[in-house]
Each structure stands twice: as C-alpha cells, then as structure tokens.
Coordinates of C-alpha atoms in Angstrom, one line a residue:
Chain A
M1 CA 100.5 129.1 128.0
T2 CA 99.0 131.6 125.5
T3 CA 95.6 130.0 125.9
G4 CA 95.9 130.6 129.7
T5 CA 96.2 134.3 129.3
T6 CA 93.4 134.7 126.8
T7 CA 90.8 133.0 129.1
A8 CA 92.0 134.8 132.2
P9 CA 88.6 136.4 133.0
A10 CA 86.8 133.1 133.0
G11 CA 89.7 131.4 134.5
S12 CA 88.5 132.0 138.1
A13 CA 85.5 129.7 137.5
I14 CA 87.4 126.7 136.4
A15 CA 90.7 127.4 138.0
P16 CA 90.3 125.0 140.9
R17 CA 89.5 122.1 138.5
R18 CA 92.4 122.8 136.3
R19 CA 95.5 121.2 137.5
R20 CA 97.6 121.7 134.4
A21 CA 97.8 124.6 132.1
D22 CA 98.0 122.1 129.2
D23 CA 94.9 120.1 130.1
V24 CA 92.4 122.4 128.4
A25 CA 90.0 119.6 127.7
G26 CA 89.8 118.6 131.3
L27 CA 90.9 115.2 130.4
G28 CA 92.8 114.4 133.6
T29 CA 95.7 112.1 133.8
A30 CA 93.7 109.1 134.7
R31 CA 91.3 109.4 131.8
A32 CA 94.2 110.1 129.5
G33 CA 95.7 106.9 130.6
L34 CA 92.4 105.1 129.8
F35 CA 92.4 106.6 126.3
V36 CA 95.9 105.4 125.6
A37 CA 95.7 102.0 127.3
P38 CA 93.7 100.0 124.7
A39 CA 96.0 101.0 121.8
L40 CA 99.1 100.3 123.9
I41 CA 97.8 96.9 125.1
I42 CA 97.2 95.8 121.5
I43 CA 100.6 97.0 120.4
G44 CA 102.2 95.4 123.5
L45 CA 100.5 92.1 123.0
F46 CA 100.8 91.7 119.2
L47 CA 103.9 93.7 118.4
L48 CA 106.2 94.0 121.4
F49 CA 105.5 90.7 123.0
P50 CA 106.1 88.6 119.9
A51 CA 109.6 90.1 119.6
V52 CA 110.4 89.2 123.2
W53 CA 108.7 85.8 123.0
T54 CA 111.0 84.9 120.1
I55 CA 113.9 84.9 122.5
W56 CA 112.3 82.2 124.7
L57 CA 110.7 80.3 121.8
G58 CA 114.1 80.1 120.0
M59 CA 115.5 78.3 123.0
T60 CA 113.0 75.5 123.0
D61 CA 112.4 72.5 120.8
Y62 CA 108.8 73.6 120.1
R63 CA 107.2 71.7 117.2
L64 CA 103.8 72.0 115.6
T65 CA 103.0 68.4 116.2
G66 CA 104.2 65.4 118.3
L67 CA 105.6 65.2 121.8
Q68 CA 107.4 68.5 121.7
A69 CA 104.2 70.3 120.8
A70 CA 102.6 69.3 124.1
S71 CA 105.6 69.8 126.4
P72 CA 108.4 71.7 124.7
E73 CA 111.8 71.4 126.4
F74 CA 114.3 74.1 127.0
V75 CA 117.3 73.4 124.7
G76 CA 119.3 76.6 125.3
F77 CA 121.3 77.7 122.3
D78 CA 120.9 74.4 120.4
N79 CA 118.6 75.9 117.8
Y80 CA 121.1 78.7 117.2
T81 CA 124.0 76.3 116.7
D82 CA 121.8 74.1 114.5
A83 CA 120.9 77.1 112.4
L84 CA 124.4 78.5 112.2
T85 CA 125.9 75.2 111.2
D86 CA 123.3 74.4 108.6
P87 CA 124.4 75.1 105.1
S88 CA 120.9 75.8 104.0
F89 CA 120.6 78.7 106.5
W90 CA 123.8 80.2 105.1
N91 CA 122.6 79.6 101.6
S92 CA 119.3 81.4 102.4
L93 CA 121.2 84.3 104.0
W94 CA 123.4 84.6 100.9
L95 CA 120.4 84.5 98.6
T96 CA 118.8 87.2 100.7
L97 CA 121.9 89.3 100.4
I98 CA 121.9 89.0 96.6
F99 CA 118.2 89.7 96.4
V100 CA 118.5 92.8 98.6
L101 CA 121.6 94.1 96.7
F102 CA 120.3 93.6 93.2
S103 CA 116.6 94.2 93.5
G104 CA 116.6 96.8 96.3
I105 CA 119.8 98.7 96.5
I106 CA 120.9 98.6 92.9
G107 CA 117.7 98.0 90.9
Q108 CA 115.0 100.1 92.7
T109 CA 117.3 102.9 93.6
L110 CA 119.0 103.3 90.2
I111 CA 115.8 102.8 88.1
G112 CA 113.8 105.0 90.6
F113 CA 116.4 107.7 90.2
A114 CA 116.6 107.4 86.4
L115 CA 112.8 107.6 86.2
A116 CA 112.6 110.6 88.5
W117 CA 115.5 112.2 86.5
S118 CA 113.9 111.6 83.1
V119 CA 110.4 112.9 83.9
R120 CA 111.6 115.9 86.0
N121 CA 111.4 118.3 83.1
I122 CA 108.5 117.0 81.2
H123 CA 104.8 117.7 82.0
G124 CA 101.5 116.5 80.8
W125 CA 100.3 113.1 79.8
A126 CA 103.8 111.4 79.3
K127 CA 104.8 112.2 82.9
A128 CA 101.4 111.2 84.3
L129 CA 101.5 107.9 82.3
I130 CA 105.0 106.9 83.4
E131 CA 104.4 107.8 87.1
G132 CA 101.0 106.3 87.0
L133 CA 102.3 102.9 85.7
V134 CA 105.1 102.7 88.2
L135 CA 102.8 103.7 91.1
A136 CA 100.1 101.3 90.0
A137 CA 102.7 98.4 90.2
W138 CA 103.4 99.5 93.8
V139 CA 99.7 99.8 94.8
I140 CA 98.1 96.6 93.4
P141 CA 98.0 93.8 95.9
A142 CA 101.0 91.5 95.9
S143 CA 99.0 88.5 95.0
V144 CA 97.9 90.1 91.8
A145 CA 101.3 91.4 91.0
S146 CA 102.9 88.0 91.3
F147 CA 100.2 86.4 89.2
L148 CA 100.8 89.0 86.5
W149 CA 104.5 88.0 86.4
L150 CA 103.6 84.3 86.3
V151 CA 101.6 85.1 83.2
L152 CA 104.3 87.3 81.7
L153 CA 107.0 84.7 82.2
D154 CA 105.0 81.6 81.3
R155 CA 107.0 79.0 79.5
R156 CA 104.6 78.2 76.7
S157 CA 102.7 81.4 75.9
G158 CA 104.2 84.1 78.1
T159 CA 104.6 87.5 76.6
V160 CA 108.2 87.8 77.4
N161 CA 109.1 84.6 75.4
G162 CA 106.9 86.0 72.6
L163 CA 108.7 89.3 72.5
L164 CA 112.3 88.0 72.9
G165 CA 111.7 85.1 70.6
T166 CA 112.8 82.7 73.3
E167 CA 109.9 80.2 73.0
G168 CA 110.0 77.5 75.6
T169 CA 112.3 79.2 78.1
A170 CA 111.0 78.5 81.6
W171 CA 112.3 81.7 83.3
L172 CA 111.1 80.7 86.7
I173 CA 113.0 77.4 86.6
D174 CA 116.1 78.4 84.6
H175 CA 116.6 81.9 86.1
P176 CA 114.6 81.9 89.3
M177 CA 116.6 84.5 91.2
E178 CA 116.8 86.9 88.3
S179 CA 113.1 86.5 87.9
I180 CA 112.2 87.5 91.5
I181 CA 114.8 90.3 91.4
V182 CA 113.1 91.8 88.3
F183 CA 109.7 91.2 89.9
N184 CA 110.7 93.0 93.0
I185 CA 112.1 95.9 91.1
W186 CA 108.8 96.2 89.3
V187 CA 106.8 96.1 92.5
G188 CA 108.9 98.5 94.6
T189 CA 110.6 101.1 92.3
A190 CA 107.7 103.6 92.9
F191 CA 109.0 104.5 96.3
S192 CA 112.4 105.5 95.1
M193 CA 111.0 107.3 92.1
Q194 CA 108.7 109.4 94.3
L195 CA 111.4 110.1 96.9
F196 CA 113.9 111.2 94.3
S197 CA 111.3 113.2 92.4
S198 CA 110.8 115.4 95.5
A199 CA 114.5 115.5 96.3
L200 CA 115.3 116.6 92.7
S201 CA 112.7 119.4 92.8
A202 CA 114.4 120.7 96.0
V203 CA 117.8 121.1 94.4
P204 CA 118.5 124.9 94.0
P205 CA 118.1 125.7 90.3
S206 CA 120.8 128.4 90.6
Q207 CA 123.4 125.8 91.3
I208 CA 122.5 123.8 88.2
E209 CA 122.5 127.0 86.2
S210 CA 125.9 128.0 87.3
A211 CA 127.2 124.5 86.6
K212 CA 125.8 124.8 83.1
M213 CA 127.4 128.2 82.7
V214 CA 130.9 126.9 83.4
G215 CA 130.2 124.2 80.8
A216 CA 129.6 121.1 83.0
S217 CA 128.3 118.2 81.0
G218 CA 125.1 116.4 82.1
W219 CA 127.2 113.7 83.8
Q220 CA 129.3 116.3 85.6
Q221 CA 126.2 118.2 86.8
L222 CA 124.8 115.0 88.2
R223 CA 128.0 114.1 90.0
D224 CA 129.0 117.5 91.3
V225 CA 125.7 119.3 91.9
I226 CA 122.8 116.9 92.1
V227 CA 124.3 114.0 94.1
P228 CA 125.9 116.1 96.8
N229 CA 122.6 117.9 97.2
I230 CA 120.5 114.8 97.6
K231 CA 123.0 112.7 99.5
G232 CA 120.7 112.5 102.6
H233 CA 117.8 111.3 100.5
I234 CA 120.0 108.6 98.8
L235 CA 121.0 107.3 102.2
T236 CA 117.5 107.3 103.6
N237 CA 116.1 105.7 100.5
T238 CA 118.8 103.0 100.6
L239 CA 118.2 102.1 104.2
L240 CA 114.4 102.0 103.9
I241 CA 114.6 99.9 100.7
T242 CA 117.0 97.6 102.3
L243 CA 114.8 97.0 105.3
W244 CA 111.7 96.4 103.2
T245 CA 113.4 94.2 100.6
F246 CA 115.0 92.2 103.4
N247 CA 111.5 91.6 104.9
T248 CA 109.4 91.0 101.9
F249 CA 107.6 87.7 101.6
T250 CA 106.1 88.4 98.2
P251 CA 108.7 86.4 96.1
Y252 CA 107.1 83.3 97.7
L253 CA 104.0 84.0 95.6
V254 CA 106.1 83.8 92.5
T255 CA 108.5 80.9 93.1
A256 CA 107.5 79.5 96.5
G257 CA 111.2 79.4 97.3
G258 CA 111.9 76.9 94.5
P259 CA 113.2 75.3 92.4
N260 CA 115.3 73.4 94.8
G261 CA 115.5 76.3 97.3
K262 CA 117.2 78.5 94.8
T263 CA 115.0 81.5 95.8
E264 CA 114.5 80.6 99.4
I265 CA 115.3 84.0 100.9
L266 CA 115.2 84.3 104.6
S267 CA 111.5 85.2 105.0
V268 CA 110.6 82.2 102.9
Y269 CA 113.1 80.0 104.8
I270 CA 111.6 80.9 108.2
Y271 CA 108.1 80.1 106.9
E272 CA 109.1 76.8 105.4
T273 CA 111.0 75.8 108.5
A274 CA 108.4 76.8 111.0
I275 CA 105.0 76.3 109.6
P276 CA 104.9 73.6 106.9
G277 CA 108.1 72.1 108.5
G278 CA 106.6 72.3 112.0
Q279 CA 109.9 73.3 113.7
L280 CA 108.7 76.3 115.5
G281 CA 111.7 76.5 117.9
L282 CA 114.2 76.5 115.1
G283 CA 112.1 78.9 113.1
A284 CA 111.9 81.3 116.1
A285 CA 115.7 81.2 116.4
I286 CA 116.1 82.3 112.8
S287 CA 113.4 84.9 113.4
L288 CA 115.5 86.4 116.1
I289 CA 118.5 86.6 113.8
M290 CA 116.2 88.4 111.3
L291 CA 114.9 90.8 114.0
L292 CA 118.5 91.6 115.0
I293 CA 119.4 92.4 111.4
N294 CA 116.3 94.6 111.2
L295 CA 117.3 96.4 114.3
V296 CA 120.8 97.2 112.9
I297 CA 119.3 98.6 109.7
A298 CA 116.7 100.6 111.6
L299 CA 119.3 102.1 114.0
G300 CA 121.3 103.1 110.9
Y301 CA 118.1 104.8 109.6
V302 CA 117.6 106.6 112.9
R303 CA 121.2 107.9 112.9
V304 CA 120.9 109.1 109.3
S305 CA 117.6 110.9 109.8
R306 CA 118.8 112.5 113.0
G307 CA 121.9 113.7 111.2
R308 CA 119.8 115.2 108.5
K309 CA 117.6 117.0 110.9
K310 CA 120.5 118.7 112.6
R311 CA 121.8 120.2 109.3
Chain B
M1 CA 157.1 128.5 78.5
T2 CA 156.2 129.4 75.0
T3 CA 158.9 127.2 73.5
T4 CA 157.6 123.9 74.8
S5 CA 154.1 124.2 73.4
T6 CA 153.8 126.5 70.5
P7 CA 150.3 127.7 70.1
P8 CA 148.8 126.5 66.8
S9 CA 147.9 129.1 64.2
T10 CA 144.5 130.8 64.6
E11 CA 143.0 128.9 61.6
T12 CA 143.8 125.4 62.8
S13 CA 142.8 126.3 66.3
T14 CA 139.3 127.3 65.3
A15 CA 139.0 124.1 63.2
H16 CA 140.2 122.1 66.1
V17 CA 137.7 123.8 68.5
Q18 CA 134.9 123.2 66.0
K19 CA 135.8 119.5 65.7
V20 CA 135.9 119.1 69.5
A21 CA 132.6 120.9 69.8
A22 CA 131.0 118.7 67.1
N23 CA 132.3 115.6 68.8
A24 CA 130.9 116.8 72.1
T25 CA 127.4 117.5 70.6
L26 CA 127.5 114.1 68.9
R27 CA 128.4 112.4 72.1
H28 CA 125.8 114.4 73.9
Y29 CA 123.1 113.3 71.4
L30 CA 124.2 109.7 71.4
S31 CA 124.0 109.5 75.2
R32 CA 120.6 111.2 75.1
V33 CA 119.4 108.6 72.6
A34 CA 120.8 105.7 74.6
F35 CA 119.2 107.1 77.8
A36 CA 115.9 107.4 75.9
I37 CA 116.1 103.9 74.6
I38 CA 116.8 102.5 78.0
M39 CA 114.0 104.4 79.6
T40 CA 111.6 103.2 76.9
L41 CA 112.6 99.6 77.7
V42 CA 112.0 100.3 81.4
G43 CA 108.6 101.8 80.5
V44 CA 107.7 98.8 78.5
L45 CA 108.7 96.5 81.4
F46 CA 106.4 98.4 83.7
A47 CA 103.6 98.6 81.2
L48 CA 103.4 94.9 80.0
P49 CA 101.9 93.3 83.1
M50 CA 99.6 96.2 83.7
V51 CA 98.2 96.0 80.1
W52 CA 97.4 92.3 80.6
L53 CA 95.7 93.1 83.9
V54 CA 93.4 95.7 82.2
L55 CA 92.8 93.9 78.9
A56 CA 92.5 90.2 79.7
P57 CA 89.4 90.4 81.8
F58 CA 87.5 91.8 78.9
D59 CA 88.7 89.2 76.4
A60 CA 86.3 86.4 75.5
T61 CA 89.2 83.9 75.4
P62 CA 92.0 85.4 77.5
S63 CA 95.4 83.7 77.1
L64 CA 98.7 84.2 78.8
T65 CA 99.9 86.1 75.7
L66 CA 99.2 89.7 75.6
S67 CA 96.7 90.4 72.8
W68 CA 94.0 92.8 71.8
P69 CA 90.8 91.5 73.4
D70 CA 87.6 90.2 71.8
W71 CA 85.6 92.5 74.0
T72 CA 83.0 90.9 76.4
L73 CA 81.8 91.2 79.9
D74 CA 81.1 87.5 80.3
N75 CA 84.1 86.9 82.5
F76 CA 82.6 89.3 85.1
A77 CA 79.3 87.5 84.9
R78 CA 81.1 84.2 85.5
L79 CA 82.9 85.8 88.4
A80 CA 79.6 86.9 89.9
E81 CA 78.4 83.3 89.8
N82 CA 81.4 82.0 91.6
P83 CA 80.5 82.1 95.3
Y84 CA 84.1 81.3 96.3
A85 CA 85.6 84.4 94.6
L86 CA 82.9 86.8 95.7
R87 CA 83.0 85.6 99.3
S88 CA 86.8 86.2 99.4
I89 CA 86.3 89.8 98.3
G90 CA 83.7 90.1 101.1
N91 CA 86.2 88.7 103.5
S92 CA 88.8 91.2 102.5
L93 CA 86.3 94.0 103.0
L94 CA 85.4 92.6 106.4
L95 CA 89.0 92.4 107.5
G96 CA 89.8 95.8 106.1
I97 CA 86.8 97.6 107.7
G98 CA 87.2 95.7 111.0
T99 CA 90.9 96.6 111.3
M100 CA 90.1 100.2 110.2
M101 CA 87.5 100.6 113.0
I102 CA 89.8 99.3 115.7
V103 CA 92.7 101.4 114.5
V104 CA 90.8 104.6 114.0
V105 CA 89.0 104.5 117.3
L106 CA 91.9 103.4 119.5
G107 CA 94.4 105.4 117.5
A108 CA 92.4 108.6 117.8
L109 CA 91.8 108.2 121.5
A110 CA 95.5 107.5 122.2
A111 CA 96.7 110.3 119.9
Y112 CA 94.3 112.8 121.5
A113 CA 95.4 111.9 125.0
M114 CA 99.0 112.0 124.0
S115 CA 98.6 115.4 122.4
R116 CA 96.8 117.0 125.3
I117 CA 98.4 115.5 128.4
R118 CA 102.1 116.0 128.9
I119 CA 103.7 112.6 129.7
P120 CA 107.5 112.7 130.3
G121 CA 109.4 111.2 127.4
R122 CA 106.2 111.1 125.2
D123 CA 108.0 111.8 121.9
G124 CA 110.6 109.2 122.8
I125 CA 107.9 106.6 123.4
L126 CA 106.2 107.5 120.1
Y127 CA 109.5 107.2 118.1
G128 CA 110.3 104.0 119.9
L129 CA 107.0 102.5 118.9
L130 CA 107.3 103.6 115.3
L131 CA 110.8 102.2 115.1
L132 CA 109.6 99.0 116.7
S133 CA 106.9 98.5 114.2
S134 CA 109.4 98.7 111.3
I135 CA 111.7 96.2 113.0
V136 CA 109.0 93.6 114.1
T137 CA 107.6 92.9 110.7
G138 CA 105.2 90.3 109.7
T139 CA 107.9 88.1 108.3
A140 CA 110.4 88.5 111.1
A141 CA 107.7 87.9 113.8
M142 CA 105.7 85.2 112.0
V143 CA 106.7 82.3 114.3
P144 CA 106.0 84.0 117.6
T145 CA 102.8 85.6 116.2
F146 CA 101.6 82.2 115.0
Q147 CA 102.4 80.7 118.4
I148 CA 100.7 83.4 120.4
I149 CA 97.6 83.3 118.3
T150 CA 97.5 79.5 118.6
Q151 CA 97.9 79.7 122.4
L152 CA 95.1 82.3 122.7
G153 CA 92.9 79.9 120.7
L154 CA 92.4 82.5 118.0
I155 CA 93.9 80.6 115.1
N156 CA 91.5 80.4 112.2
S157 CA 89.4 83.3 113.5
Y158 CA 89.1 86.9 112.3
T159 CA 89.7 88.2 115.9
G160 CA 93.3 86.9 115.7
V161 CA 93.9 88.5 112.2
L162 CA 92.3 91.8 113.3
L163 CA 94.4 92.1 116.4
V164 CA 97.7 91.2 114.7
M165 CA 97.0 93.7 111.9
A166 CA 95.9 96.4 114.3
G167 CA 99.0 95.9 116.5
G168 CA 101.3 96.3 113.4
I169 CA 99.5 99.4 112.1
L170 CA 98.7 101.3 115.3
P171 CA 102.1 102.9 116.0
T172 CA 102.2 104.6 112.6
V173 CA 98.5 105.7 113.1
I174 CA 99.1 107.2 116.5
F175 CA 102.2 108.9 115.2
I176 CA 100.3 110.5 112.2
L177 CA 97.2 111.3 114.2
K178 CA 99.1 113.0 117.0
D179 CA 100.3 115.5 114.4
F180 CA 96.7 116.3 113.4
M181 CA 95.6 116.6 117.0
D182 CA 98.5 118.9 117.8
S183 CA 97.3 121.3 115.1
I184 CA 93.8 121.7 116.7
P185 CA 93.7 125.0 118.6
K186 CA 93.2 124.5 122.3
S187 CA 91.0 127.5 122.5
Y188 CA 88.2 125.5 120.8
E189 CA 88.2 123.0 123.6
E190 CA 88.4 125.8 126.2
S191 CA 85.3 127.5 124.9
A192 CA 83.5 124.2 124.7
R193 CA 84.4 123.6 128.3
L194 CA 83.1 127.0 129.3
Y195 CA 79.7 125.9 128.1
G196 CA 80.0 122.9 130.2
A197 CA 80.9 120.1 127.7
G198 CA 82.6 117.1 129.2
P199 CA 85.8 115.5 127.7
F200 CA 83.8 112.9 125.7
R201 CA 81.5 115.5 124.3
I202 CA 84.5 117.7 123.3
L203 CA 86.1 114.7 121.7
R204 CA 83.0 113.8 119.7
D205 CA 81.7 117.3 118.8
V206 CA 84.8 119.4 118.6
V207 CA 87.9 117.4 118.1
A208 CA 86.6 114.6 115.8
P209 CA 85.0 116.9 113.2
I210 CA 88.2 119.1 113.0
A211 CA 90.5 116.0 112.8
R212 CA 88.2 114.5 110.1
P213 CA 90.7 114.8 107.3
G214 CA 93.3 113.0 109.4
L215 CA 90.9 110.3 110.4
A216 CA 89.8 109.8 106.9
F217 CA 93.3 109.5 105.7
I218 CA 94.2 107.0 108.3
A219 CA 91.0 105.0 107.6
I220 CA 91.8 104.7 103.9
W221 CA 95.4 104.0 104.5
T222 CA 94.5 101.1 106.9
V223 CA 92.1 99.6 104.4
V224 CA 94.7 99.6 101.7
Q225 CA 97.3 98.0 104.0
V226 CA 95.0 95.2 105.0
W227 CA 93.5 94.7 101.6
G228 CA 96.9 93.7 100.1
N229 CA 98.3 91.8 103.1
F230 CA 98.9 88.2 102.2
L231 CA 101.1 86.8 105.0
V232 CA 99.0 87.4 108.1
P233 CA 95.8 85.7 106.9
F234 CA 97.9 83.1 105.1
I235 CA 99.4 81.8 108.3
L236 CA 96.5 82.5 110.7
L237 CA 93.5 81.4 108.7
R238 CA 93.0 77.7 107.8
S239 CA 89.5 77.3 106.4
P240 CA 89.1 78.4 102.7
D241 CA 85.8 80.1 103.3
L242 CA 87.3 82.5 105.7
Q243 CA 90.2 83.5 103.5
P244 CA 90.4 87.0 102.0
A245 CA 91.0 87.7 98.3
A246 CA 94.8 88.0 98.7
V247 CA 95.1 84.4 99.8
V248 CA 92.3 83.0 97.6
M249 CA 94.0 84.5 94.5
Y250 CA 97.1 82.5 95.3
T251 CA 95.3 79.2 95.8
F252 CA 93.3 79.8 92.6
Y253 CA 96.2 79.0 90.4
T254 CA 98.4 76.7 92.5
E255 CA 95.9 74.1 93.8
S256 CA 93.6 73.9 90.8
G257 CA 96.5 73.0 88.5
Q258 CA 95.1 74.4 85.4
A259 CA 94.3 78.0 85.7
D260 CA 90.8 79.3 84.7
L261 CA 92.1 82.5 83.1
R262 CA 88.6 83.9 82.4
L263 CA 87.8 83.8 86.1
I264 CA 91.3 84.7 87.4
S265 CA 91.8 87.7 85.1
A266 CA 88.4 89.2 86.1
F267 CA 89.1 88.5 89.7
A268 CA 92.5 90.1 89.6
L269 CA 91.1 93.3 88.2
L270 CA 88.1 93.3 90.6
F271 CA 90.5 92.8 93.5
S272 CA 93.0 95.5 92.3
A273 CA 90.6 98.2 91.2
P274 CA 89.4 99.5 94.6
V275 CA 92.9 100.2 95.9
L276 CA 94.0 101.6 92.6
I277 CA 91.1 104.0 92.6
I278 CA 91.4 104.9 96.3
Y279 CA 95.1 105.4 95.9
F280 CA 95.1 107.7 93.0
I281 CA 92.4 109.9 94.6
V282 CA 94.2 110.1 97.9
N283 CA 97.5 110.6 96.2
R284 CA 96.1 113.6 94.3
R285 CA 94.8 115.1 97.5
Y286 CA 97.6 114.4 99.9
G287 CA 100.6 113.9 97.7
F288 CA 103.8 112.0 98.6
R289 CA 102.9 111.8 102.3
F290 CA 100.6 108.9 101.7
H291 CA 103.3 106.6 100.5
G292 CA 106.0 108.3 102.5
G293 CA 104.5 106.2 105.2
I294 CA 105.2 102.5 105.4
K295 CA 103.6 100.4 102.8
S296 CA 105.2 97.0 103.0

C-alpha cells in the first residue's frame, strides 16, 4: 500500500493495467501461475504422488519379477496383516526404537548439549577445533563417514582395538547395534551442539548471575535456570533428531543390516524387502507405516513450534 | 525452640563451616575434572576417524591403524589413473550441478511469483509443502519412488535421479527463497516498470541481482545435499559407470573383497574435501541458518 502512494503521480499512466496494488511487477495472475507451475509439478509428481501411490501399492501383490510384476493383483490389506504378523517386522521396529532412543534422543542430545555447554565460555583455537571436528563429521558424505568407522573398528588392525587393547574383537559382529549407535552419534551430534550453543547464548546472563549469587551449584543452575529457559529448544531438537534418526539409511553402509538382521532398522528392512527381495507390495505397505509414524512426529513438531511462536 | 537444637559454640561452628566449604570445593573440582575427562574422551572419539581421513591418503603404505604417515602424493597419482574413481566424481558433479540448476531456476520463479502475487492460503501451502518434504523422506518413499521411476522408464537414467532429488529439495528452496524475495523493495520493480521493462526483464535485471546472495546460498546448499546423497542413486541407477562417488565409494570396499587402501583413502579425501571447504566458508558467512535447514 505504501508503494501505491509514493508513485501516485505516475500512477495515472499505468493505473488501467494494474489490477492489484500488490502486483508491482505487472506479473499478472496467469503468468504467476506459469512461474509456480513447473516447481509444483515436480514436487507433486516426485514427492506428493509417491506418498499417495504407497497406499495403492501397499494393497497389491506387486513384485519386481515374475507374474505379479506384469499384472499385479489387488490383495486388500493382506500385506498389512502379513507385515503385522511377521516377527521380523516387529523385530525391525524394536531395533529402530532402540536405535532412535540411544543414538538420537539420548546420545546426540546429551553429547550435543555437553559439548555446547563445555565450549560456551572458551574462545580461540580450542573452541574452533572442537566445533570444527564435530561439524566436519556431520558434513562429510555418509559413504565416507561409514568407511572411516569400518576402518576404525576393523577386527585385525583397527585403531579402536589398538587403543583399548582388545585385539581381535570384531565390533561389527559382536556388538553391531552398539556400533551403529556410536556411529550415528558421531555423524549427527553437530546439529544438537549448534542448536544448544545458540540456545545457551540466549539465556539471560542476569538470571545465571543471580543464581550464582544465592549460591546455586553448577548442577542447580543447570536444572533451575538453564533447562527451563531452553525447554523449547530441547523439545524441538528432540523431535527433529527423532525424525531424522528414524529415517536414516546410513547404518546400512556400516553393517548392511547384519549380522543376521541384528541391525536391520526399518529403513534397511524396507530396502531389503522391496528391492533385493523384490516384494514391492509388501515393502510399500511397510513404507506407509513408516510415513504414518513420520507424520505423527512432524505434527508434534508443528505443535511445538507453534506453541513457541505464541509465547 | 532453642532447647531442641542448641547452637554450637562459635569456634566449632566456624570449623564446621570451613569443613563443609572445603568439601564443597573438593566436590566441585572433582566434578570439573570428571567432566573434563569425559569431554576429552568425546573429543578423541570425534577426532580419531577424522585424523585417519586426513593422514592416510598421504601415507606411502596406509593401513587401518592410525599412524604417522610416510609422506607421499603417490596415492593421488594412482587415483588420477583410475578412470572408475574419477568418473564417479564427475558423475557426482553432474548430478549436483544438474539438480542445482533445476532447483534454482524453478525455485526462484515459484518463490518470486508467490512473493508478489497474493494467493489465498499461500503461507499455509508453503508450510504444508515443507512439512510434507520432511515426512516423505527418501527412505519412507523409496518403494513408490522406485516404482514410479520404473514405470516412467527413467530407471538407470540421470533424468530420474535429478527429478527425484529436485522434488525433495524444492519445497525447502521455495520456502527460503520466498523470504529473500519478500525483502526486495517493490519500489525497484515499480521504477523499472515506469521505464517500460517487462516482467521477465525485471526478474532478470532487477530481482535476480538483488536476490543473488539467496540464490548462491540455495545453489551451494543443493550441491552439498546431492553430493552426499547415497540412497537415491543407489536404488535408481544400475550401471556402474553412471554411479556417483557416494555409491562407488561403497562398492569399492564391499565387492572387491580386499580393499585397496591407497586408492580408497585418497578417494575418500578427494570426495569429502569439496563439501568440507564449501561448508566451512558458507558457515562462516551465514552461520547457523545453513544447517538449521534440513540436512538429512
């Protein structure tokens, strides 16, 4: 509206062509539609449509090869009953839960917070080094990160065995779940660290000062001043980390779901079922279950971020 | 009241207070030391793989054990001779730049139109798209995506990979770019119009130059996303000579059985270095916003 008044003298010349006060560029609704359409078509076809397609695909006996590949039949909810009665599905869901809980919610959040906490008052090279290392782990491609951990945990000459004096321990075979949990903490902690760093810098120093004045210990300051102040950040962080950890496929690069399916988290389970296993219908059914869980977490995130904006 | 708890004499009381204070300081220091030790261990955990990544490529005989290298550049010379490895880096570059071009052009057009034309429920649509892109992830939608790309006959082609990547990244891009577009004063466009510039001319000569920081940021962010993506090319590409570095890196040490560490270590560093460099430059300029976005 302000622009309308400033150009009032010249307005008479273009007034007939200007239908909306907003449309200063003379874009026009039709052209605007043309500008938006290509992006929306790609999003619609390759993001929205797959989600909807899953519902139908999950109700067919689609297979990669054989008779069902040529003419898949509608089987209704068979895939869902198959999946929900298959112990390996429940096993995979259980493994995913453990993986998300320990590597995401506990590991990344606690270590990320501890790192942000311990570097908050130092400056210079030490801070840059710690933050740089953690960030680098988050930035390097997943394929490289997983290879570095294969090297580190190698049975014969891996550095971990050398340092701990546990020569010959095959970590990926004896402790596969623990291995991918530590691996995922290594890869993902940077996000929590950065988020908590900015949250901690926003805590009013006066509150910490007055807590110190009345003689609160470090632990009490943390509990009574810091945590209440950054509660919103903790919640946001937890939900985002949960969503990402739940959806990560990277552990596949470390253990490929093995040994004996001991690290077959849901993403790996879907891949194994659908693509090498060829059971696209069943895989789609499990995909839909995964999409629904994602939806629940994302809706939780929306509620939390809305609540934070209101305050 | 005074009868139940007789106050101790002044001398014992000060001694008591001193003792308590001493205990508190001791506890304080012990917990500080314990915290420092734990954080050092965490630091070592983060550093170990990174040190191998940086040192092993320069070692004449790299091993799986971390050791001070016997400095040489031979491994990179070997890498340069391996057409397979170099081609995969080229493929990554092709996929990254291709996706970037689709995403920047289409994202800028859409964001500009959305910023300038009032559509009812526009912000709702944008939020909805953004939310959708975090729900429909590569892993959750891998079966239908694979199926759709197969049906379209785009399996084992870059077109398929580019479209799927662009579809996943575009909502975030439009969301961020619309912010940039909103901050461009409308008076610039008005004066351009007074001189008779058409919408395309305004977009090219007025809006694009002003939005350049935003466009550059999006371009870099997209390349980083695509560069590290493993799953999409892994399921959509079949022939080895089409595969990007992320997939080739994985096949290097699983299919060959015995790993050629001289080659792989140099390859790992060559593959990581560009994103590390880009990332730290951008992070310095733009701060937390860069990874506040979605880097899966």
